[in-house]
Coordinates of C-alpha atoms in Angstrom, one line a residue:
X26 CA 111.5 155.4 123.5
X27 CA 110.1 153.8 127.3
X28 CA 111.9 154.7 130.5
X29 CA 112.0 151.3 131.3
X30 CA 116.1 150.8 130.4
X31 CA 119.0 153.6 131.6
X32 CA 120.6 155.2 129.0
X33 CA 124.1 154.4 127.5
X34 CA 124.6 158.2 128.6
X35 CA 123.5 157.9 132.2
X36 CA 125.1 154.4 133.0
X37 CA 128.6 156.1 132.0
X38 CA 128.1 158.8 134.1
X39 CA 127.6 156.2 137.0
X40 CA 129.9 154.2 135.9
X41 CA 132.3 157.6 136.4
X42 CA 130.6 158.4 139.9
X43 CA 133.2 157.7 142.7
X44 CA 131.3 156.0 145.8
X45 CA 133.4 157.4 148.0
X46 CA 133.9 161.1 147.0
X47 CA 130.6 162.0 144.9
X48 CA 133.5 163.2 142.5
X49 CA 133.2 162.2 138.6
X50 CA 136.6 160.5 137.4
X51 CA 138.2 161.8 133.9
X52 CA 135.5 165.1 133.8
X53 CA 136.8 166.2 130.7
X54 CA 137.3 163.2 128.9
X55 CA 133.8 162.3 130.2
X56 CA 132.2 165.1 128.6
X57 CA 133.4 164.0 125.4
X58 CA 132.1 160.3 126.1
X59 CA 128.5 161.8 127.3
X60 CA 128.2 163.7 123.9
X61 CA 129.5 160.1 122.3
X62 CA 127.4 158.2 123.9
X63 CA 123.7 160.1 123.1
X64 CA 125.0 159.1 119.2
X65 CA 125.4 155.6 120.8
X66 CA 121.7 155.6 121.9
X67 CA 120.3 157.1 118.8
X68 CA 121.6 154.4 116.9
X69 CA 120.5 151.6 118.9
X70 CA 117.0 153.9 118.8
X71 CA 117.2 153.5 115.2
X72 CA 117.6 157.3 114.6
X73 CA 120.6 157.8 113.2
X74 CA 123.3 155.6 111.3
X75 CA 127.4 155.6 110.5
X76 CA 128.3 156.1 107.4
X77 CA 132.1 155.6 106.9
X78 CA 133.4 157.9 109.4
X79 CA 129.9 160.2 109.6
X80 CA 126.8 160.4 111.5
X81 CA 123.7 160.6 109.7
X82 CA 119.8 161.0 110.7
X83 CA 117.8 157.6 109.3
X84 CA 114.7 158.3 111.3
X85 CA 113.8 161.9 112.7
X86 CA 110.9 160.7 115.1
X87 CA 111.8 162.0 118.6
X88 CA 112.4 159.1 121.0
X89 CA 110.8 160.5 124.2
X90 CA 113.9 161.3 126.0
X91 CA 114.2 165.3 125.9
X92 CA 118.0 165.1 126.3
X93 CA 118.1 162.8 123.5
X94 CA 115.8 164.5 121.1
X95 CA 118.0 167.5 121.2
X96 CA 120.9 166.1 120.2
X97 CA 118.8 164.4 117.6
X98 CA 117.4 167.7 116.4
X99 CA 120.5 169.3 116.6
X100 CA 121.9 166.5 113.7
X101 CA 118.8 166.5 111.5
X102 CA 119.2 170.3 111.2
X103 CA 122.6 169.9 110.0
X104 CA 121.0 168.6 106.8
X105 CA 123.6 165.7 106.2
X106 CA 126.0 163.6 107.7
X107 CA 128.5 165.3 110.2
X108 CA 131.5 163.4 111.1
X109 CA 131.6 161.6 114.2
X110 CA 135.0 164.0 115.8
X111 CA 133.2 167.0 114.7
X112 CA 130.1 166.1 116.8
X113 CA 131.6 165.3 119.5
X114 CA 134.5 167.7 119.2
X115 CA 131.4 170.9 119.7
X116 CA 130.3 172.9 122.7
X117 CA 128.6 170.2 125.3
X118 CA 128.1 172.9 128.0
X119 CA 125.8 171.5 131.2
X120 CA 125.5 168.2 129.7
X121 CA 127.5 166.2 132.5
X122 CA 125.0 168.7 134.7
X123 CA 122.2 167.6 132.7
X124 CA 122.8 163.6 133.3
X125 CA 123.7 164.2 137.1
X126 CA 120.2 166.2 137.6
X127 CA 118.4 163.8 135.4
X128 CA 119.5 160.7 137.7
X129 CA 119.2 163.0 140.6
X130 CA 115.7 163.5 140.2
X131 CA 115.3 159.6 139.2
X132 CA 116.7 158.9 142.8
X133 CA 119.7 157.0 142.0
X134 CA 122.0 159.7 143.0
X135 CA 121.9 162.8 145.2
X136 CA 123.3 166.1 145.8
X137 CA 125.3 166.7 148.5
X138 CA 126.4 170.4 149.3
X139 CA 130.1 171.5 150.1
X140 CA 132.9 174.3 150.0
X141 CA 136.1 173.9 148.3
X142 CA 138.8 175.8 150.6
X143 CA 136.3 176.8 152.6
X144 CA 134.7 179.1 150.7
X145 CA 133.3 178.3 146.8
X146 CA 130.2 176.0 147.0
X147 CA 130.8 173.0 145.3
X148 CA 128.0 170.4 145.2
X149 CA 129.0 166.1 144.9
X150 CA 126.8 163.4 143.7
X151 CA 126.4 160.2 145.4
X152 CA 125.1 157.1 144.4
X153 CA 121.6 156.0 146.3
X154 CA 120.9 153.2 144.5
X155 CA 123.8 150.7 144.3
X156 CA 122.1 147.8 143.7
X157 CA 122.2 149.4 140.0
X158 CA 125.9 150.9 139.6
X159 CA 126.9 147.0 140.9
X160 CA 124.5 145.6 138.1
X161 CA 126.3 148.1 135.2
X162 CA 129.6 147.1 136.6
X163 CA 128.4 143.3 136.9
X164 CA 128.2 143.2 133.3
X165 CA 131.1 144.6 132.2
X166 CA 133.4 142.3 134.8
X167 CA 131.3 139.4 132.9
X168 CA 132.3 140.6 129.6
X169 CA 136.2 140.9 130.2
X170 CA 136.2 137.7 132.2
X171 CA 134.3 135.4 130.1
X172 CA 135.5 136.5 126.9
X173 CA 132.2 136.3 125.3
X174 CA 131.3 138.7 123.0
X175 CA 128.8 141.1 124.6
X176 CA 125.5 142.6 124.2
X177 CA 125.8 145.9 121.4
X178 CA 124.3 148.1 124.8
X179 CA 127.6 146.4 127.1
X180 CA 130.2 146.7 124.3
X181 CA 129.2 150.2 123.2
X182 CA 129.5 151.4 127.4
X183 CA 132.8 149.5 127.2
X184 CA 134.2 151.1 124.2
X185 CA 133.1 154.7 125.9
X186 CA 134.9 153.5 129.2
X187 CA 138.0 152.6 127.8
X188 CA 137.8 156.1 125.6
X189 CA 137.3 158.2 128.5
X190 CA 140.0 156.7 130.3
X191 CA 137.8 154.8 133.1
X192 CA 139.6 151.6 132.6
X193 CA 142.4 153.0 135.6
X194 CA 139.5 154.3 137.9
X195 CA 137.4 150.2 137.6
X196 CA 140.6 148.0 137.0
X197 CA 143.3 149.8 138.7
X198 CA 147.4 149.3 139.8
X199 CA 148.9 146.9 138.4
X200 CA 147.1 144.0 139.1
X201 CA 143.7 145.5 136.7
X202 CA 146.6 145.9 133.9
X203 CA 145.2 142.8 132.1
X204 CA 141.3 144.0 132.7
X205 CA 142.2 147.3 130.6
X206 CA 143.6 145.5 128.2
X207 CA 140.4 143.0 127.8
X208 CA 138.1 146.0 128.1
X209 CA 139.9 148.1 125.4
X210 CA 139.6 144.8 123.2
X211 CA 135.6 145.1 123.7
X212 CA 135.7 148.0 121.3
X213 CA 135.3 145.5 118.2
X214 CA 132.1 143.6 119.3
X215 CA 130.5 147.2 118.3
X216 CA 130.9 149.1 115.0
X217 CA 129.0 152.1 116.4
X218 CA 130.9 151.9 120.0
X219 CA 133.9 151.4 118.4
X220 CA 133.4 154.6 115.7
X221 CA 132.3 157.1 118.4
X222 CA 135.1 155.8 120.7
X223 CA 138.2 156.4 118.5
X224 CA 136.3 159.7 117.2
X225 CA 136.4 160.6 121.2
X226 CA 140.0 159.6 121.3
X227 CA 140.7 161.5 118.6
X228 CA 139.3 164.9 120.1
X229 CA 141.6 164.2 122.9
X230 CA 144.4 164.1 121.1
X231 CA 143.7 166.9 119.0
X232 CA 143.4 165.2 115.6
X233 CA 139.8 166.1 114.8
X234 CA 140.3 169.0 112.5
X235 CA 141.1 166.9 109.4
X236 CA 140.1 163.7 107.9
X237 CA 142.5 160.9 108.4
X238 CA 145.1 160.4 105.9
X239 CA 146.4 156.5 105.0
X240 CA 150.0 157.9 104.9
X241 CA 152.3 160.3 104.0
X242 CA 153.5 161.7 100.9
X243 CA 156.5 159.5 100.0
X244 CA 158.6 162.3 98.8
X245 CA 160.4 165.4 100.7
X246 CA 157.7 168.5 100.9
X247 CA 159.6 170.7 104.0
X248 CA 162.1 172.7 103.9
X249 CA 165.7 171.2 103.5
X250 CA 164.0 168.4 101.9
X251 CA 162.5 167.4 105.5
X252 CA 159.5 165.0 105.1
X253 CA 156.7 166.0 107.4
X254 CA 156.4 164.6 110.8
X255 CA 154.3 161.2 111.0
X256 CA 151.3 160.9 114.1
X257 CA 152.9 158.5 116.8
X258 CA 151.0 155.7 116.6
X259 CA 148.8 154.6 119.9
X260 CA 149.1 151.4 121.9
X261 CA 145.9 151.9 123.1
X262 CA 143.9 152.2 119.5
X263 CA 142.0 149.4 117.8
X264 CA 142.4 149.2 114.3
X265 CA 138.8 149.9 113.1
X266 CA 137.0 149.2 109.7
X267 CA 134.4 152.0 108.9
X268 CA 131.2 151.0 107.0
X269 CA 131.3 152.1 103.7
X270 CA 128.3 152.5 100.6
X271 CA 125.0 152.8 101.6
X272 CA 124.0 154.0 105.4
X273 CA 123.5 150.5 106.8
X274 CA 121.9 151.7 110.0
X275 CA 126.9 167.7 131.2
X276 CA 129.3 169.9 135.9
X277 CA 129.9 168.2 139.3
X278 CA 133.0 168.6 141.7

């Protein structure tokens, strides 16, 4: 795979940068969306595939990009599919770290050194090259404002962004309400966006240990005849169809 395109991965992560501070909005959520968004890449790479709610390896020829490859390798070793919350529910240690001194190196951000309360080094990461976080940010303004459905590369970073929690850090107050709204809805222009982004929403709230269930058992199973509590539903979720048969094909301060 050529250098000649940024990564769903590293457009994220600028996506995430704040101009102003260096500083990374939602870090921890992020993480998760980094980790989400290599399985994004592989599959628009042709390497790997959903398969109802699992990942699974369709082509085990490294793309180029080391970062990548590892996470590739790190699946094909698994042996068979892995489910999507699972993935990106593991250790992702350095990986945000990874992506800042990837693009560092690249020259579109750079390092710039600091102390937090005067004394523990911290180090912030600003964009150099704006003329590409406007052109990532360009296209997803298009997207929510037009209304037409999106390129799979666009839909998949919106789906990510919404995940993460970005949509309050681009479209904030009040008056961006309507822009989160229209960029949560861009989760359904991509089946493989849309899968890693609930499975990233799921980690965050905690429901990644177990397989969805379609409902709960109709009669009493607790003590005192008490059903067992039901999941609050989410506002915020998109109601998402997973493909089914066959496989159809980073830390800065």
């Amino acid at each position: 795979m050529g250098r000649s395109r940024r990564t769903i991965p590293e457009e994220l992560l600028l996506l995430a940068l704040d101009p102003a501070t260096g500083t990374t909005a939602q870090p921890q959520s992020l993480d998760l969306g980094l980790a989400g968004a290599q399985l994004v890449e592989l599959a628009l790479a042709g390497r790997i595939a959903p398969d109802g709610d699992r990942i699974a390896v369709v082509m085990p020829r490294p793309t180029g990009d080391p970062t990548l490859d590892s996470a590739l390798e790190l699946l094909r070793r698994r042996g068979s599919p892995v489910r999507a919350v699972h993935w990106i529910g593991g250790p992702r240690l350095g990986l945000r770290q990874t992506y800042l001194s990837h693009l560092e190196r690249c020259g579109m951000v750079h390092a710039v050194a600091g102390q937090m309360c005067g004394v523990l080094p911290t180090t912030r990461y600003q964009a150099t090259e704006t003329a590409i976080s406007r052109e990532i940010r360009s296209r997803l303004d298009s997207a929510i404002r037009t209304g037409v459905p999106p390129d799979p590369r666009t839909a998949a970073l919106a789906a990510l962004a919404h995940a993460v929690g970005l949509g309050k850090h681009l479209y904030p107050g009040n008056e961006g309400r309507s822009s989160r709204s229209r960029l949560r809805d861009l989760i359904r222009h991509d089946p493989m966006g849309g899968l890693v982004a609930h499975a990233v929403m799921d980690v965050q709230n905690g429901v990644a240990a177990q397989p969805r269930r379609s409902a709960a058992p109709a009669g009493p199973t607790g003590p005192g005849g008490r059903q067992p509590a039901r999941a609050v539903a989410d506002p915020d979720r998109i109601p998402m169809q997973p493909r089914r048969g066959p496989m159809a094909r980073a830390v800065a301060h």
